[in-house]
Amino acid sequence: QQQVKQSPQSLIVQKGGISIINCAYENTAFDYFPWYQQFPGKGPALLIAIRPDVSEKKEGRFTISFNKSAKQFSLHIMDSQPGDSATYFCAASPMNTGFQKLVFGTGTRLLVSP
Amino acid sequence: DAGVIQSPRHEVTEMGQEVTLRCKPISGHNSLFWYRQTMMRGLELLIYFNNNVPIDDSGMPEDRFSAKMPNASFSTLKIQPSEPRDSAVYFCASSPTGNEQYFGPGTRLTVT
């Protein structure tokens, strides 16, 4: 019940295309859903996050779509660029721990071809 | 701000040796997290400190692992004795609120 399932495992997108990564969760107590971006040899970096009171959040080319009834959320990268090539992790956190004990998805390796 | 600082960046040691990983969180952040990342298990939370006090260590794999935070600007993760299955990248993260977590560059540990 604590798992966050992420798909696809890897993704190849042409420059200028839309990258879409999906995550699903079971625990209805989750109330914070961040996405992290990780480049090789670096630590994960917070990209964008959403709470379940909204269905969509957009920051630049990055958008989170959230479907509370389906317990799914996704990351859309518009106009994908080679510099976006990285591993992306979704995560979720329950509300009853007093801090954001993040449960991470397994990651999606994105390659944006020039 | 320099961000979260971890040392060493790479550590190679022999099985049975003691390993100490170090972390300096971002100044002013009152929450600190230690994570382990492997291909098989992904990112796992090992332990969480709030105001230098360990709050949740349920992710610490076994007694060979211990973590301390003697003050607000320094934390250590110690493995004694180390085993080959401990090989992983260990991340430290800090947060001003517990919500947004800022990760360090990690320490790549190889135990032979």
PDB file of C-alpha atoms in Angstrom:
ATOM      1  CA  GLN A   1       0.000   0.000   0.000  1.00  0.00           C
ATOM      2  CA  GLN A   2       3.022   2.251   0.433  1.00  0.00           C
ATOM      3  CA  GLN A   3       4.229   1.714  -3.114  1.00  0.00           C
ATOM      4  CA  VAL A   4       4.247   4.207  -5.920  1.00  0.00           C
ATOM      5  CA  LYS A   5       4.260   2.534  -9.323  1.00  0.00           C
ATOM      6  CA  GLN A   6       5.985   4.452 -12.101  1.00  0.00           C
ATOM      7  CA  SER A   7       5.974   3.885 -15.846  1.00  0.00           C
ATOM      8  CA  PRO A   8       7.554   3.662 -18.314  1.00  0.00           C
ATOM      9  CA  GLN A   9      10.949   2.505 -17.147  1.00  0.00           C
ATOM     10  CA  SER A  10      12.591   4.309 -20.045  1.00  0.00           C
ATOM     11  CA  LEU A  11      11.446   6.749 -22.679  1.00  0.00           C
ATOM     12  CA  ILE A  12      12.902   8.143 -25.875  1.00  0.00           C
ATOM     13  CA  VAL A  13      11.403  11.344 -27.241  1.00  0.00           C
ATOM     14  CA  GLN A  14      12.432  13.511 -30.149  1.00  0.00           C
ATOM     15  CA  LYS A  15      13.435  17.091 -29.526  1.00  0.00           C
ATOM     16  CA  GLY A  16      10.337  19.264 -29.408  1.00  0.00           C
ATOM     17  CA  GLY A  17       8.055  16.386 -28.485  1.00  0.00           C
ATOM     18  CA  ILE A  18       6.036  15.777 -25.340  1.00  0.00           C
ATOM     19  CA  SER A  19       7.391  13.450 -22.661  1.00  0.00           C
ATOM     20  CA  ILE A  20       4.806  11.796 -20.430  1.00  0.00           C
ATOM     21  CA  ILE A  21       5.615   9.814 -17.299  1.00  0.00           C
ATOM     22  CA  ASN A  22       2.916   8.197 -15.195  1.00  0.00           C
ATOM     23  CA  CYS A  23       2.627   7.207 -11.563  1.00  0.00           C
ATOM     24  CA  ALA A  24      -0.040   5.397  -9.578  1.00  0.00           C
ATOM     25  CA  TYR A  25      -0.482   4.953  -5.848  1.00  0.00           C
ATOM     26  CA  GLU A  26      -2.685   2.981  -3.474  1.00  0.00           C
ATOM     27  CA  ASN A  27      -2.453   4.822  -0.177  1.00  0.00           C
ATOM     28  CA  THR A  28      -5.271   7.354  -0.001  1.00  0.00           C
ATOM     29  CA  ALA A  29      -3.452   9.089   2.856  1.00  0.00           C
ATOM     30  CA  PHE A  30      -0.853  10.429   0.421  1.00  0.00           C
ATOM     31  CA  ASP A  31      -1.304  14.171   0.050  1.00  0.00           C
ATOM     32  CA  TYR A  32       1.930  15.501  -1.444  1.00  0.00           C
ATOM     33  CA  PHE A  33       3.217  14.443  -4.854  1.00  0.00           C
ATOM     34  CA  PRO A  34       6.585  15.793  -5.996  1.00  0.00           C
ATOM     35  CA  TRP A  35       8.648  14.985  -9.054  1.00  0.00           C
ATOM     36  CA  TYR A  36      12.415  14.847  -8.873  1.00  0.00           C
ATOM     37  CA  GLN A  37      14.935  15.098 -11.709  1.00  0.00           C
ATOM     38  CA  GLN A  38      18.284  13.356 -11.426  1.00  0.00           C
ATOM     39  CA  PHE A  39      21.266  13.743 -13.735  1.00  0.00           C
ATOM     40  CA  PRO A  40      24.069  11.151 -13.715  1.00  0.00           C
ATOM     41  CA  GLY A  41      26.389  11.616 -10.775  1.00  0.00           C
ATOM     42  CA  LYS A  42      24.078  14.120  -9.094  1.00  0.00           C
ATOM     43  CA  GLY A  43      21.487  13.996  -6.383  1.00  0.00           C
ATOM     44  CA  PRO A  44      17.773  14.210  -7.166  1.00  0.00           C
ATOM     45  CA  ALA A  45      16.494  17.775  -7.514  1.00  0.00           C
ATOM     46  CA  LEU A  46      12.927  18.832  -6.831  1.00  0.00           C
ATOM     47  CA  LEU A  47      11.276  19.746 -10.116  1.00  0.00           C
ATOM     48  CA  ILE A  48       7.627  20.379  -9.342  1.00  0.00           C
ATOM     49  CA  ALA A  49       5.084  19.225  -6.752  1.00  0.00           C
ATOM     50  CA  ILE A  50       1.316  19.101  -6.359  1.00  0.00           C
ATOM     51  CA  ARG A  51      -1.225  18.580  -3.611  1.00  0.00           C
ATOM     52  CA  PRO A  52      -4.547  16.798  -4.233  1.00  0.00           C
ATOM     53  CA  ASP A  53      -6.670  19.920  -3.977  1.00  0.00           C
ATOM     54  CA  VAL A  54      -5.790  20.830  -7.579  1.00  0.00           C
ATOM     55  CA  SER A  55      -5.895  18.740 -10.743  1.00  0.00           C
ATOM     56  CA  GLU A  56      -3.032  20.394 -12.574  1.00  0.00           C
ATOM     57  CA  LYS A  57       0.048  22.469 -11.871  1.00  0.00           C
ATOM     58  CA  LYS A  58       2.256  24.026 -14.501  1.00  0.00           C
ATOM     59  CA  GLU A  59       5.739  25.476 -14.178  1.00  0.00           C
ATOM     60  CA  GLY A  60       7.302  26.460 -17.467  1.00  0.00           C
ATOM     61  CA  ARG A  61       7.460  23.413 -19.714  1.00  0.00           C
ATOM     62  CA  PHE A  62       6.670  21.033 -16.857  1.00  0.00           C
ATOM     63  CA  THR A  63       3.097  20.120 -15.895  1.00  0.00           C
ATOM     64  CA  ILE A  64       1.735  17.732 -13.291  1.00  0.00           C
ATOM     65  CA  SER A  65      -1.704  16.287 -13.946  1.00  0.00           C
ATOM     66  CA  PHE A  66      -3.429  14.733 -10.952  1.00  0.00           C
ATOM     67  CA  ASN A  67      -6.430  12.392 -10.936  1.00  0.00           C
ATOM     68  CA  LYS A  68      -7.518  11.817  -7.357  1.00  0.00           C
ATOM     69  CA  SER A  69     -10.284   9.326  -8.139  1.00  0.00           C
ATOM     70  CA  ALA A  70      -7.971   7.166 -10.219  1.00  0.00           C
ATOM     71  CA  LYS A  71      -5.073   7.669  -7.769  1.00  0.00           C
ATOM     72  CA  GLN A  72      -2.792   8.593 -10.616  1.00  0.00           C
ATOM     73  CA  PHE A  73      -0.560  11.519 -11.449  1.00  0.00           C
ATOM     74  CA  SER A  74       1.668  12.259 -14.368  1.00  0.00           C
ATOM     75  CA  LEU A  75       4.469  14.552 -15.481  1.00  0.00           C
ATOM     76  CA  HIS A  76       4.292  16.176 -18.893  1.00  0.00           C
ATOM     77  CA  ILE A  77       7.370  17.824 -20.376  1.00  0.00           C
ATOM     78  CA  MET A  78       6.388  20.036 -23.283  1.00  0.00           C
ATOM     79  CA  ASP A  79       8.841  20.905 -26.063  1.00  0.00           C
ATOM     80  CA  SER A  80      11.308  18.346 -24.706  1.00  0.00           C
ATOM     81  CA  GLN A  81      14.982  19.303 -25.067  1.00  0.00           C
ATOM     82  CA  PRO A  82      18.183  17.231 -25.019  1.00  0.00           C
ATOM     83  CA  GLY A  83      19.027  18.929 -21.712  1.00  0.00           C
ATOM     84  CA  ASP A  84      15.954  17.288 -20.220  1.00  0.00           C
ATOM     85  CA  SER A  85      17.598  13.880 -20.625  1.00  0.00           C
ATOM     86  CA  ALA A  86      17.731  12.559 -17.072  1.00  0.00           C
ATOM     87  CA  THR A  87      16.038  10.137 -14.728  1.00  0.00           C
ATOM     88  CA  TYR A  88      12.735  11.299 -13.308  1.00  0.00           C
ATOM     89  CA  PHE A  89      11.256  10.058 -10.052  1.00  0.00           C
ATOM     90  CA  CYS A  90       7.743  10.557  -8.822  1.00  0.00           C
ATOM     91  CA  ALA A  91       7.140  10.415  -5.093  1.00  0.00           C
ATOM     92  CA  ALA A  92       4.322  10.592  -2.609  1.00  0.00           C
ATOM     93  CA  SER A  93       4.018  11.348   1.040  1.00  0.00           C
ATOM     94  CA  PRO A  94       1.332  10.549   3.601  1.00  0.00           C
ATOM     95  CA  MET A  95      -0.155  13.292   5.694  1.00  0.00           C
ATOM     96  CA  ASN A  96       0.032  11.599   9.067  1.00  0.00           C
ATOM     97  CA  THR A  97       3.770  11.404   9.635  1.00  0.00           C
ATOM     98  CA  GLY A  98       4.367  15.022  10.528  1.00  0.00           C
ATOM     99  CA  PHE A  99       7.018  15.276   7.866  1.00  0.00           C
ATOM    100  CA  GLN A 100       7.278  14.421   4.230  1.00  0.00           C
ATOM    101  CA  LYS A 101       8.367  10.776   4.382  1.00  0.00           C
ATOM    102  CA  LEU A 102       8.661  10.375   0.660  1.00  0.00           C
ATOM    103  CA  VAL A 103       7.946   7.066  -1.068  1.00  0.00           C
ATOM    104  CA  PHE A 104       9.694   7.118  -4.432  1.00  0.00           C
ATOM    105  CA  GLY A 105       8.771   5.485  -7.704  1.00  0.00           C
ATOM    106  CA  THR A 106      11.356   3.360  -9.478  1.00  0.00           C
ATOM    107  CA  GLY A 107      12.343   6.085 -11.914  1.00  0.00           C
ATOM    108  CA  THR A 108      12.044   6.756 -15.644  1.00  0.00           C
ATOM    109  CA  ARG A 109      15.122   7.271 -17.739  1.00  0.00           C
ATOM    110  CA  LEU A 110      14.303   9.902 -20.362  1.00  0.00           C
ATOM    111  CA  LEU A 111      16.395  10.402 -23.464  1.00  0.00           C
ATOM    112  CA  VAL A 112      15.561  13.325 -25.715  1.00  0.00           C
ATOM    113  CA  SER A 113      17.140  12.832 -29.094  1.00  0.00           C
ATOM    114  CA  PRO A 114      18.409  15.910 -30.986  1.00  0.00           C
TER     115      PRO A 114
ATOM    116  CA  ASP B   1      24.353  28.884  -0.609  1.00  0.00           C
ATOM    117  CA  ALA B   2      26.596  25.895  -1.320  1.00  0.00           C
ATOM    118  CA  GLY B   3      23.767  23.388  -0.986  1.00  0.00           C
ATOM    119  CA  VAL B   4      24.024  20.123   0.888  1.00  0.00           C
ATOM    120  CA  ILE B   5      27.635  18.997   1.150  1.00  0.00           C
ATOM    121  CA  GLN B   6      28.598  15.352   1.380  1.00  0.00           C
ATOM    122  CA  SER B   7      31.975  13.720   1.831  1.00  0.00           C
ATOM    123  CA  PRO B   8      33.634  11.710   0.607  1.00  0.00           C
ATOM    124  CA  ARG B   9      32.177  11.610  -2.893  1.00  0.00           C
ATOM    125  CA  HIS B  10      33.581   8.151  -3.479  1.00  0.00           C
ATOM    126  CA  GLU B  11      34.598   5.505  -0.981  1.00  0.00           C
ATOM    127  CA  VAL B  12      36.073   2.107  -1.697  1.00  0.00           C
ATOM    128  CA  THR B  13      36.637  -0.174   1.246  1.00  0.00           C
ATOM    129  CA  GLU B  14      37.079  -3.816   2.072  1.00  0.00           C
ATOM    130  CA  MET B  15      34.446  -5.950   3.698  1.00  0.00           C
ATOM    131  CA  GLY B  16      34.569  -5.686   7.463  1.00  0.00           C
ATOM    132  CA  GLN B  17      35.937  -2.160   7.561  1.00  0.00           C
ATOM    133  CA  GLU B  18      34.186   0.768   9.184  1.00  0.00           C
ATOM    134  CA  VAL B  19      32.815   3.429   6.850  1.00  0.00           C
ATOM    135  CA  THR B  20      31.754   6.939   7.872  1.00  0.00           C
ATOM    136  CA  LEU B  21      29.814   9.190   5.534  1.00  0.00           C
ATOM    137  CA  ARG B  22      29.458  12.866   6.323  1.00  0.00           C
ATOM    138  CA  CYS B  23      26.853  15.491   5.573  1.00  0.00           C
ATOM    139  CA  LYS B  24      26.563  19.230   6.048  1.00  0.00           C
ATOM    140  CA  PRO B  25      22.971  20.371   5.530  1.00  0.00           C
ATOM    141  CA  ILE B  26      21.924  23.727   4.163  1.00  0.00           C
ATOM    142  CA  SER B  27      22.159  26.385   6.860  1.00  0.00           C
ATOM    143  CA  GLY B  28      18.800  27.040   8.509  1.00  0.00           C
ATOM    144  CA  HIS B  29      17.263  23.717   7.510  1.00  0.00           C
ATOM    145  CA  ASN B  30      15.963  21.830  10.524  1.00  0.00           C
ATOM    146  CA  SER B  31      15.244  18.482   8.878  1.00  0.00           C
ATOM    147  CA  LEU B  32      17.862  16.036   7.620  1.00  0.00           C
ATOM    148  CA  PHE B  33      17.393  12.769   5.768  1.00  0.00           C
ATOM    149  CA  TRP B  34      19.728   9.937   4.807  1.00  0.00           C
ATOM    150  CA  TYR B  35      18.793   7.901   1.733  1.00  0.00           C
ATOM    151  CA  ARG B  36      20.321   4.933  -0.051  1.00  0.00           C
ATOM    152  CA  GLN B  37      19.979   4.424  -3.812  1.00  0.00           C
ATOM    153  CA  THR B  38      20.538   1.123  -5.603  1.00  0.00           C
ATOM    154  CA  MET B  39      19.407  -0.229  -8.938  1.00  0.00           C
ATOM    155  CA  MET B  40      17.479  -3.026  -7.247  1.00  0.00           C
ATOM    156  CA  ARG B  41      15.706  -1.080  -4.503  1.00  0.00           C
ATOM    157  CA  GLY B  42      15.673   2.480  -5.823  1.00  0.00           C
ATOM    158  CA  LEU B  43      15.695   5.335  -3.318  1.00  0.00           C
ATOM    159  CA  GLU B  44      15.142   4.272   0.282  1.00  0.00           C
ATOM    160  CA  LEU B  45      14.849   6.523   3.313  1.00  0.00           C
ATOM    161  CA  LEU B  46      17.182   5.306   6.034  1.00  0.00           C
ATOM    162  CA  ILE B  47      16.697   7.842   8.809  1.00  0.00           C
ATOM    163  CA  TYR B  48      15.188  11.267   9.440  1.00  0.00           C
ATOM    164  CA  PHE B  49      16.314  13.897  11.941  1.00  0.00           C
ATOM    165  CA  ASN B  50      14.340  16.927  13.041  1.00  0.00           C
ATOM    166  CA  ASN B  51      16.157  19.591  15.048  1.00  0.00           C
ATOM    167  CA  ASN B  52      19.074  17.169  15.444  1.00  0.00           C
ATOM    168  CA  VAL B  53      16.873  14.476  17.006  1.00  0.00           C
ATOM    169  CA  PRO B  54      16.333  11.142  15.217  1.00  0.00           C
ATOM    170  CA  ILE B  55      12.617  10.878  14.536  1.00  0.00           C
ATOM    171  CA  ASP B  56      12.296   7.838  12.294  1.00  0.00           C
ATOM    172  CA  ASP B  57      15.023   5.237  11.822  1.00  0.00           C
ATOM    173  CA  SER B  58      12.758   2.461  10.610  1.00  0.00           C
ATOM    174  CA  GLY B  59      14.597   2.370   7.308  1.00  0.00           C
ATOM    175  CA  MET B  60      17.982   1.597   8.811  1.00  0.00           C
ATOM    176  CA  PRO B  61      18.652  -1.897   7.499  1.00  0.00           C
ATOM    177  CA  GLU B  62      20.322  -3.390  10.558  1.00  0.00           C
ATOM    178  CA  ASP B  63      22.425  -2.706  13.608  1.00  0.00           C
ATOM    179  CA  ARG B  64      25.532  -2.306  11.500  1.00  0.00           C
ATOM    180  CA  PHE B  65      24.145   1.078  10.461  1.00  0.00           C
ATOM    181  CA  SER B  66      24.089   4.064  12.800  1.00  0.00           C
ATOM    182  CA  ALA B  67      23.554   7.781  12.293  1.00  0.00           C
ATOM    183  CA  LYS B  68      24.243  10.806  14.420  1.00  0.00           C
ATOM    184  CA  MET B  69      23.571  14.500  14.240  1.00  0.00           C
ATOM    185  CA  PRO B  70      25.617  16.187  16.967  1.00  0.00           C
ATOM    186  CA  ASN B  71      24.645  19.684  15.837  1.00  0.00           C
ATOM    187  CA  ALA B  72      22.559  21.487  13.241  1.00  0.00           C
ATOM    188  CA  SER B  73      25.363  21.618  10.702  1.00  0.00           C
ATOM    189  CA  PHE B  74      26.725  18.087  10.694  1.00  0.00           C
ATOM    190  CA  SER B  75      25.559  14.502  10.450  1.00  0.00           C
ATOM    191  CA  THR B  76      27.266  11.152   9.981  1.00  0.00           C
ATOM    192  CA  LEU B  77      26.143   7.770   8.752  1.00  0.00           C
ATOM    193  CA  LYS B  78      28.359   4.934   9.915  1.00  0.00           C
ATOM    194  CA  ILE B  79      28.482   1.338   8.732  1.00  0.00           C
ATOM    195  CA  GLN B  80      30.403  -1.086  10.911  1.00  0.00           C
ATOM    196  CA  PRO B  81      31.298  -3.652   9.736  1.00  0.00           C
ATOM    197  CA  SER B  82      30.662  -2.991   6.067  1.00  0.00           C
ATOM    198  CA  GLU B  83      29.519  -5.722   3.659  1.00  0.00           C
ATOM    199  CA  PRO B  84      29.481  -5.920  -0.158  1.00  0.00           C
ATOM    200  CA  ARG B  85      25.673  -5.609  -0.159  1.00  0.00           C
ATOM    201  CA  ASP B  86      26.061  -2.137   1.370  1.00  0.00           C
ATOM    202  CA  SER B  87      27.480  -0.901  -1.930  1.00  0.00           C
ATOM    203  CA  ALA B  88      25.216   1.922  -3.078  1.00  0.00           C
ATOM    204  CA  VAL B  89      24.992   5.669  -3.450  1.00  0.00           C
ATOM    205  CA  TYR B  90      24.133   7.319  -0.150  1.00  0.00           C
ATOM    206  CA  PHE B  91      22.389  10.685  -0.253  1.00  0.00           C
ATOM    207  CA  CYS B  92      21.863  13.232   2.447  1.00  0.00           C
ATOM    208  CA  ALA B  93      18.999  15.695   2.054  1.00  0.00           C
ATOM    209  CA  SER B  94      17.876  18.639   4.122  1.00  0.00           C
ATOM    210  CA  SER B  95      14.659  20.602   4.319  1.00  0.00           C
ATOM    211  CA  PRO B  96      13.520  23.827   5.950  1.00  0.00           C
ATOM    212  CA  THR B  97      10.058  22.416   6.556  1.00  0.00           C
ATOM    213  CA  GLY B  98      10.164  18.697   5.824  1.00  0.00           C
ATOM    214  CA  ASN B  99       8.315  19.331   2.566  1.00  0.00           C
ATOM    215  CA  GLU B 100      10.854  20.378  -0.046  1.00  0.00           C
ATOM    216  CA  GLN B 101      13.900  18.201   0.287  1.00  0.00           C
ATOM    217  CA  TYR B 102      17.249  19.286  -1.134  1.00  0.00           C
ATOM    218  CA  PHE B 103      19.614  16.459  -1.918  1.00  0.00           C
ATOM    219  CA  GLY B 104      23.382  16.463  -1.768  1.00  0.00           C
ATOM    220  CA  PRO B 105      25.572  15.032  -4.554  1.00  0.00           C
ATOM    221  CA  GLY B 106      25.822  11.659  -2.826  1.00  0.00           C
ATOM    222  CA  THR B 107      28.596   9.320  -1.746  1.00  0.00           C
ATOM    223  CA  ARG B 108      29.229   6.309  -3.957  1.00  0.00           C
ATOM    224  CA  LEU B 109      30.252   3.463  -1.647  1.00  0.00           C
ATOM    225  CA  THR B 110      31.875   0.316  -2.959  1.00  0.00           C
ATOM    226  CA  VAL B 111      32.570  -2.507  -0.534  1.00  0.00           C
ATOM    227  CA  THR B 112      34.799  -5.239  -1.950  1.00  0.00           C
TER     228      THR B 112
END
